[in-house]
Short mmCIF file of C-alpha atoms in Angstrom, two decimals:
data_model
loop_
_atom_site.label_atom_id
_atom_site.label_comp_id
_atom_site.label_asym_id
_atom_site.label_seq_id
_atom_site.Cartn_x
_atom_site.Cartn_y
_atom_site.Cartn_z
CA MET A 28 -87.90 34.15 -3.84
CA ARG A 29 -90.93 34.45 -1.57
CA VAL A 30 -90.88 36.65 1.53
CA VAL A 31 -93.12 38.03 4.26
CA ASN A 32 -92.70 41.82 4.24
CA ILE A 33 -94.10 44.83 6.02
CA ALA A 34 -94.25 48.27 4.38
CA HIS A 35 -95.13 50.08 7.64
CA PRO A 36 -95.70 49.18 11.30
CA GLY A 37 -99.01 47.83 12.49
CA GLY A 38 -101.00 44.75 13.36
CA ALA A 39 -100.79 41.32 11.77
CA GLU A 40 -102.75 42.63 8.78
CA VAL A 41 -99.73 44.66 7.53
CA MET A 42 -97.81 41.44 6.71
CA GLU A 43 -97.62 40.69 2.98
CA TYR A 44 -96.51 37.50 1.21
CA LEU A 45 -94.60 38.65 -1.88
CA ASP A 46 -92.24 37.68 -4.69
CA ARG A 47 -88.85 39.39 -4.58
CA PRO A 48 -85.62 38.99 -6.57
CA ASP A 49 -83.15 36.48 -5.15
CA PRO A 50 -80.63 38.16 -2.83
CA GLU A 51 -77.02 38.74 -3.86
CA ILE A 52 -74.24 37.06 -1.89
CA GLY A 53 -71.41 39.16 -0.49
CA VAL A 54 -67.99 38.29 0.84
CA GLY A 55 -68.20 35.99 3.85
CA GLN A 56 -71.88 35.29 3.29
CA VAL A 57 -73.91 32.16 2.55
CA LEU A 58 -77.15 31.79 0.61
CA VAL A 59 -79.43 29.38 2.47
CA GLY A 60 -82.66 27.74 1.34
CA VAL A 61 -84.97 28.05 4.35
CA THR A 62 -86.77 24.85 5.35
CA ALA A 63 -88.21 26.13 8.64
CA ALA A 64 -88.32 29.55 10.32
CA GLY A 65 -89.06 30.21 13.97
CA VAL A 66 -91.71 32.69 15.11
CA ASN A 67 -90.66 34.88 18.05
CA PHE A 68 -92.03 37.79 20.07
CA MET A 69 -89.13 39.78 18.65
CA ASP A 70 -90.78 39.51 15.24
CA ILE A 71 -93.97 40.99 16.65
CA GLY A 72 -91.96 43.87 18.08
CA VAL A 73 -90.41 44.54 14.66
CA ARG A 74 -93.83 44.43 13.03
CA GLN A 75 -95.17 46.92 15.57
CA GLY A 76 -92.29 49.31 14.89
CA ASN A 77 -90.52 48.87 18.24
CA PHE A 78 -87.32 47.30 16.87
CA TRP A 79 -85.16 47.59 13.73
CA ARG A 80 -85.95 51.27 13.49
CA GLU A 81 -82.63 51.77 11.71
CA ILE A 82 -83.69 49.42 8.88
CA PRO A 83 -85.74 51.14 6.15
CA TYR A 84 -89.11 49.84 4.95
CA PRO A 85 -90.06 47.51 3.43
CA LYS A 86 -88.66 44.96 5.89
CA THR A 87 -88.66 41.17 5.71
CA LEU A 88 -89.52 39.74 9.11
CA GLY A 89 -87.95 36.85 10.99
CA VAL A 90 -84.54 36.06 12.43
CA GLU A 91 -84.32 32.34 13.18
CA GLY A 92 -84.37 29.16 11.16
CA ALA A 93 -82.78 26.15 9.55
CA GLY A 94 -82.10 25.08 5.98
CA ARG A 95 -79.53 24.03 3.40
CA VAL A 96 -76.58 25.87 1.88
CA LEU A 97 -77.36 26.92 -1.72
CA ALA A 98 -74.29 29.06 -2.51
CA LEU A 99 -71.11 30.31 -0.85
CA GLY A 100 -69.72 33.83 -1.02
CA ALA A 101 -66.04 34.61 -1.45
CA GLY A 102 -63.87 33.72 1.52
CA VAL A 103 -66.33 31.34 3.17
CA GLN A 104 -64.73 28.28 4.70
CA GLY A 105 -66.11 25.42 6.77
CA PHE A 106 -69.40 25.04 4.87
CA ALA A 107 -70.33 23.07 1.75
CA LEU A 108 -73.14 23.16 -0.81
CA GLY A 109 -76.12 21.17 0.42
CA GLN A 110 -74.99 21.23 4.04
CA ARG A 111 -77.70 21.57 6.69
CA VAL A 112 -77.32 24.63 8.90
CA ALA A 113 -79.21 26.65 11.52
CA TRP A 114 -79.09 30.20 12.82
CA VAL A 115 -80.46 32.25 15.70
CA TYR A 116 -80.26 35.78 14.31
CA ALA A 117 -80.43 36.60 10.60
CA PRO A 118 -82.91 39.37 9.71
CA GLY A 119 -85.15 38.38 6.81
CA SER A 120 -85.71 34.75 7.76
CA TYR A 121 -89.44 34.78 6.89
CA ALA A 122 -88.50 33.75 3.35
CA ASP A 123 -87.64 30.72 1.28
CA LYS A 124 -84.08 32.05 0.80
CA VAL A 125 -81.90 34.25 2.98
CA VAL A 126 -78.31 35.50 2.89
CA ILE A 127 -76.52 35.02 6.21
CA PRO A 128 -72.97 35.77 7.39
CA ALA A 129 -71.08 32.49 7.67
CA ALA A 130 -70.11 33.43 11.23
CA SER A 131 -73.81 33.37 12.19
CA LEU A 132 -74.40 29.78 11.04
CA VAL A 133 -73.92 26.49 12.86
CA PRO A 134 -73.80 23.05 11.21
CA LEU A 135 -76.56 20.61 12.11
CA PRO A 136 -75.71 17.09 13.30
CA ASP A 137 -77.49 14.23 11.56
CA GLY A 138 -79.72 13.49 14.54
CA ILE A 139 -81.27 16.99 14.64
CA ASP A 140 -83.94 17.58 11.99
CA ASP A 141 -84.53 21.02 10.50
CA ARG A 142 -87.80 21.69 12.32
CA THR A 143 -86.29 20.82 15.69
CA ALA A 144 -83.32 23.09 15.00
CA ALA A 145 -85.53 26.01 13.95
CA ALA A 146 -87.61 25.54 17.10
CA LEU A 147 -84.54 25.34 19.32
CA MET A 148 -82.12 28.09 18.36
CA MET A 149 -83.60 31.36 19.69
CA GLN A 150 -85.47 30.02 22.68
CA GLY A 151 -82.93 27.31 23.49
CA LEU A 152 -80.00 29.72 23.52
CA THR A 153 -82.08 32.22 25.50
CA ALA A 154 -83.00 29.57 28.07
CA SER A 155 -79.38 28.44 28.23
CA HIS A 156 -78.27 32.01 28.92
CA PHE A 157 -80.88 32.51 31.62
CA ALA A 158 -80.11 29.32 33.57
CA THR A 159 -76.38 28.79 33.02
CA ASP A 160 -74.91 32.27 32.51
CA PHE A 161 -77.08 35.12 33.81
CA TYR A 162 -78.16 33.17 36.91
CA PRO A 163 -76.29 29.82 37.05
CA VAL A 164 -78.89 27.59 38.70
CA GLN A 165 -77.45 25.40 41.45
CA THR A 166 -78.78 22.20 42.99
CA GLY A 167 -81.55 23.10 45.41
CA ASP A 168 -82.42 26.46 43.85
CA ILE A 169 -86.12 27.23 43.40
CA ALA A 170 -87.04 29.07 40.20
CA LEU A 171 -90.33 30.70 39.21
CA VAL A 172 -90.82 30.47 35.43
CA HIS A 173 -93.51 32.63 33.86
CA ALA A 174 -95.28 31.43 30.69
CA ALA A 175 -94.04 27.96 31.56
CA ALA A 176 -95.98 26.29 28.72
CA GLY A 177 -94.57 28.56 26.00
CA GLY A 178 -91.65 27.58 23.79
CA LEU A 179 -89.10 29.36 25.98
CA GLY A 180 -90.69 28.32 29.26
CA LEU A 181 -90.69 24.63 28.34
CA LEU A 182 -86.99 24.67 27.43
CA LEU A 183 -86.02 26.81 30.43
CA THR A 184 -87.86 24.46 32.80
CA GLN A 185 -85.96 21.48 31.43
CA ILE A 186 -82.55 23.16 31.69
CA ILE A 187 -83.24 24.24 35.28
CA LYS A 188 -84.14 20.63 36.09
CA LEU A 189 -80.94 19.39 34.38
CA ARG A 190 -79.00 21.64 36.76
CA GLY A 191 -80.76 20.32 39.86
CA GLY A 192 -83.24 23.13 40.43
CA THR A 193 -86.91 23.08 41.42
CA VAL A 194 -89.38 24.79 39.07
CA ILE A 195 -92.59 26.60 39.94
CA GLY A 196 -94.26 27.27 36.61
CA ARG A 197 -96.87 29.94 36.04
CA VAL A 198 -99.36 29.48 33.18
CA SER A 199 -102.32 31.57 32.07
CA SER A 200 -104.93 28.79 31.85
CA SER A 201 -105.59 25.31 33.17
CA ASP A 202 -105.25 23.71 29.72
CA LYS A 203 -101.52 24.58 29.80
CA VAL A 204 -100.79 22.81 33.09
CA ALA A 205 -100.09 19.43 31.52
CA ALA A 206 -97.48 20.81 29.12
CA ALA A 207 -95.62 22.57 31.95
CA LYS A 208 -95.64 19.42 34.07
CA GLU A 209 -94.46 17.27 31.16
CA ALA A 210 -91.43 19.56 30.86
CA GLY A 211 -90.61 18.90 34.51
CA ALA A 212 -92.29 21.71 36.46
CA ASP A 213 -92.61 20.59 40.08
CA HIS A 214 -95.52 22.93 40.78
CA VAL A 215 -97.77 24.87 38.41
CA ILE A 216 -99.71 28.04 39.27
CA VAL A 217 -102.64 29.03 37.03
CA ASP A 218 -102.90 32.82 37.01
CA ARG A 219 -103.78 35.55 34.48
CA ASP A 220 -103.99 38.62 36.71
CA GLY A 221 -100.66 38.73 38.54
CA GLY A 222 -101.79 37.24 41.86
CA PHE A 223 -99.24 34.44 41.89
CA ALA A 224 -96.67 35.68 44.44
CA GLU A 225 -98.38 34.42 47.59
CA GLU A 226 -98.70 30.92 46.14
CA ALA A 227 -95.07 30.91 44.96
CA ILE A 228 -93.92 31.90 48.44
CA ARG A 229 -96.06 29.18 50.02
CA VAL A 230 -94.78 26.50 47.65
CA SER A 231 -91.19 27.57 48.29
CA GLY A 232 -91.55 26.95 52.01
CA GLY A 233 -92.39 30.50 53.02
CA GLU A 234 -89.08 32.12 52.06
CA GLY A 235 -89.69 32.91 48.41
CA VAL A 236 -87.82 31.72 45.32
CA HIS A 237 -84.16 32.15 44.43
CA VAL A 238 -84.80 33.40 40.91
CA VAL A 239 -87.75 34.55 38.79
CA TYR A 240 -87.69 34.46 34.98
CA ASP A 241 -90.35 36.94 33.89
CA GLY A 242 -91.13 37.82 30.27
CA SER A 243 -94.82 38.51 30.85
CA GLY A 244 -94.73 42.30 30.85
CA PRO A 245 -95.56 45.01 33.41
CA THR A 246 -98.56 43.24 34.97
CA THR A 247 -96.37 40.60 36.64
CA PHE A 248 -93.37 42.75 37.56
CA GLN A 249 -94.37 43.61 41.13
CA GLY A 250 -95.54 40.08 41.83
CA SER A 251 -92.19 38.74 40.65
CA LEU A 252 -90.38 41.07 43.05
CA ASN A 253 -92.67 39.96 45.88
CA ALA A 254 -92.04 36.28 45.15
CA LEU A 255 -88.27 36.55 45.67
CA ARG A 256 -86.47 35.57 48.85
CA THR A 257 -83.70 37.65 50.42
CA SER A 258 -80.91 38.26 47.87
CA GLY A 259 -83.04 36.67 45.14
CA THR A 260 -82.66 37.54 41.45
CA LEU A 261 -85.25 38.75 38.93
CA ALA A 262 -84.41 38.06 35.29
CA TRP A 263 -86.77 40.41 33.46
CA PHE A 264 -87.14 40.14 29.67
CA GLY A 265 -89.77 40.43 26.97
CA PRO A 266 -89.78 44.13 25.96
CA VAL A 267 -92.50 43.55 23.35
CA LEU A 268 -95.09 43.49 26.14
CA GLY A 269 -93.90 46.78 27.62
CA ALA A 270 -91.62 48.01 30.39
CA PRO A 271 -92.38 48.33 34.10
CA ALA A 272 -92.74 51.71 35.78
CA PRO A 273 -89.57 53.54 36.85
CA ILE A 274 -87.93 52.01 39.94
CA ASP A 275 -86.62 53.77 43.03
CA ILE A 276 -83.59 51.59 43.61
CA MET A 277 -83.55 52.39 47.34
CA SER A 278 -87.05 50.97 47.67
CA LEU A 279 -86.09 47.49 46.47
CA PRO A 280 -86.77 44.95 49.22
CA LYS A 281 -84.70 42.10 50.63
CA SER A 282 -81.42 42.99 48.84
CA ILE A 283 -82.83 41.56 45.64
CA LYS A 284 -81.11 41.92 42.26
CA ILE A 285 -82.79 42.82 38.96
CA GLY A 286 -81.28 42.26 35.53
CA TYR A 287 -82.23 42.35 31.87
CA PRO A 288 -80.58 39.31 30.23
CA SER A 289 -80.07 39.22 26.47
CA PHE A 290 -79.28 36.00 24.61
CA ALA A 291 -76.86 37.93 22.37
CA HIS A 292 -74.43 38.18 25.29
CA HIS A 293 -74.46 34.37 25.57
CA ILE A 294 -73.22 33.94 21.99
CA ARG A 295 -71.18 37.11 21.52
CA THR A 296 -68.51 35.35 19.41
CA PRO A 297 -68.81 32.69 16.67
CA GLU A 298 -66.97 30.30 18.97
CA LEU A 299 -69.53 30.78 21.74
CA LEU A 300 -72.41 30.42 19.26
CA LEU A 301 -71.00 27.09 18.14
CA SER A 302 -70.25 25.77 21.62
CA ARG A 303 -73.59 26.82 23.12
CA SER A 304 -75.52 25.41 20.15
CA THR A 305 -73.55 22.17 20.31
CA GLN A 306 -74.51 21.82 23.98
CA LEU A 307 -78.20 22.22 23.10
CA PHE A 308 -77.94 19.67 20.28
CA ASP A 309 -76.17 17.25 22.62
CA TRP A 310 -78.94 17.52 25.22
CA VAL A 311 -81.54 16.82 22.52
CA LEU A 312 -79.61 13.87 21.10
CA LYS A 313 -79.28 12.36 24.58
CA GLY A 314 -82.99 12.77 25.24
CA GLN A 315 -82.38 15.27 28.06
CA LEU A 316 -84.07 18.17 26.28
CA GLN A 317 -87.39 17.83 24.48
CA VAL A 318 -88.42 20.42 21.87
CA ARG A 319 -92.18 20.90 21.64
CA ILE A 320 -93.48 22.32 18.37
CA GLY A 321 -96.90 23.75 19.04
CA ARG A 322 -97.98 24.42 15.47
CA GLU A 323 -96.61 24.73 11.94
CA TYR A 324 -97.87 27.26 9.38
CA ARG A 325 -97.25 27.87 5.70
CA LEU A 326 -95.01 30.87 5.11
CA GLU A 327 -97.96 32.73 3.57
CA ASP A 328 -99.89 32.23 6.83
CA ALA A 329 -97.36 34.11 8.96
CA ALA A 330 -100.01 36.67 9.97
CA GLN A 331 -102.07 33.90 11.57
CA ALA A 332 -99.00 32.69 13.47
CA HIS A 333 -98.52 36.20 14.86
CA ALA A 334 -102.17 36.45 15.83
CA ASP A 335 -102.03 33.11 17.63
CA MET A 336 -98.88 34.09 19.52
CA GLU A 337 -100.28 37.45 20.56
CA SER A 338 -103.47 35.82 21.84
CA ARG A 339 -101.32 33.83 24.32
CA ALA A 340 -103.37 30.76 23.36
CA SER A 341 -100.46 28.87 21.80
CA THR A 342 -98.33 26.24 23.53
CA GLY A 343 -94.81 25.36 22.45
CA LYS A 344 -92.87 26.73 19.48
CA LEU A 345 -94.54 28.13 16.36
CA LEU A 346 -92.84 27.51 13.00
CA LEU A 347 -93.25 28.76 9.43
CA ILE A 348 -92.59 26.21 6.67
CA PRO A 349 -91.77 27.76 3.26
#
C-alpha cells in the first residue's frame, strides 16, 4: 500500500510518500480502499507535532475520506464487500488502504459520490455541530462566520441559512467574496488584520451579532468578542493556529458566553454518527447543501496541499486522490 508518512514533526517537507505492507484487519474492523481523502487543519497540527503525541513515529497522516470495502474483520455486520463508505475520523487516511473500526463508518447513498462524501464528512459534521447543537441557530439570528470562503465556512454559512439565520462572512481577500456570497452570506467583510468588529456591529444594526464562529486564531479573538451583542456566544475553534491569551472571566463584557465546540461531541455514538451524516447527505441530495471542492491533488502531492492550505490562499475543500 502507499501512504503519506512523517518520521518527525516539521513543515510540509517532512511528509514522505512511501510503500508499506498492507495493514492487518482485527476484530470489528474493515479494510477500505481509499478513493478520496480530505485535507484538514487537524492534519497540519499532527504534522507540526501538536496532536497525536501519544502515537509513535512514523505516523501516517489524515483522518477523513471515502472508499470501498475490501475486506471484513471478524464480527463485522451491516457492511458488504464492495460497498461504498465514508468516515470522519480514522487516523492513517492519507493512504490507498486503511483499516477502520466498523462503528466509525457510514454507508454512502447512491446519489453521493466519493469525492463529495470525502469533502463533506469532517467539515460538514463540524458545521452541523456548530449551528444545530453547540449554538442552535434560530430564525432571525445574526451570525459572524470567519474564513467564510473556506470548506467549513461555506458549509456553515449554508446550514445557518437553512435554519433562518443571517450570515456576515469574513474573508481574507476580495477574490473570496464571490464564493462566500454564492454560499448564501448576506454580507461579506474583507479583512486580514482583525479590524472587522466595527463593520459587523454596523451591519447587524448597531447591537452586534448573536453568535461568532471563529477558527482564525488569536489575531481575531478580541474582535470576535467585540462583535457580539449582549448575551452573545463565541464559538472558538481551530487550535492549530494557536490559543488566545489567558482570560479574566470577570472582565468579559455584555454577559457573553465563550465555548470550544468539538465535532466529536456531535457524533459521540455510532447512532449519532449515522443520523448526523444521513442529515448531511439528505441536504445534499435535496440540493439544499452544496459542497465546493477547491482542488484535488494526487496522494503523492499531499505536501503541496498542506502548503496551499497554510497559505490561506485556497477556497473550498482540498482532497487527495490515491
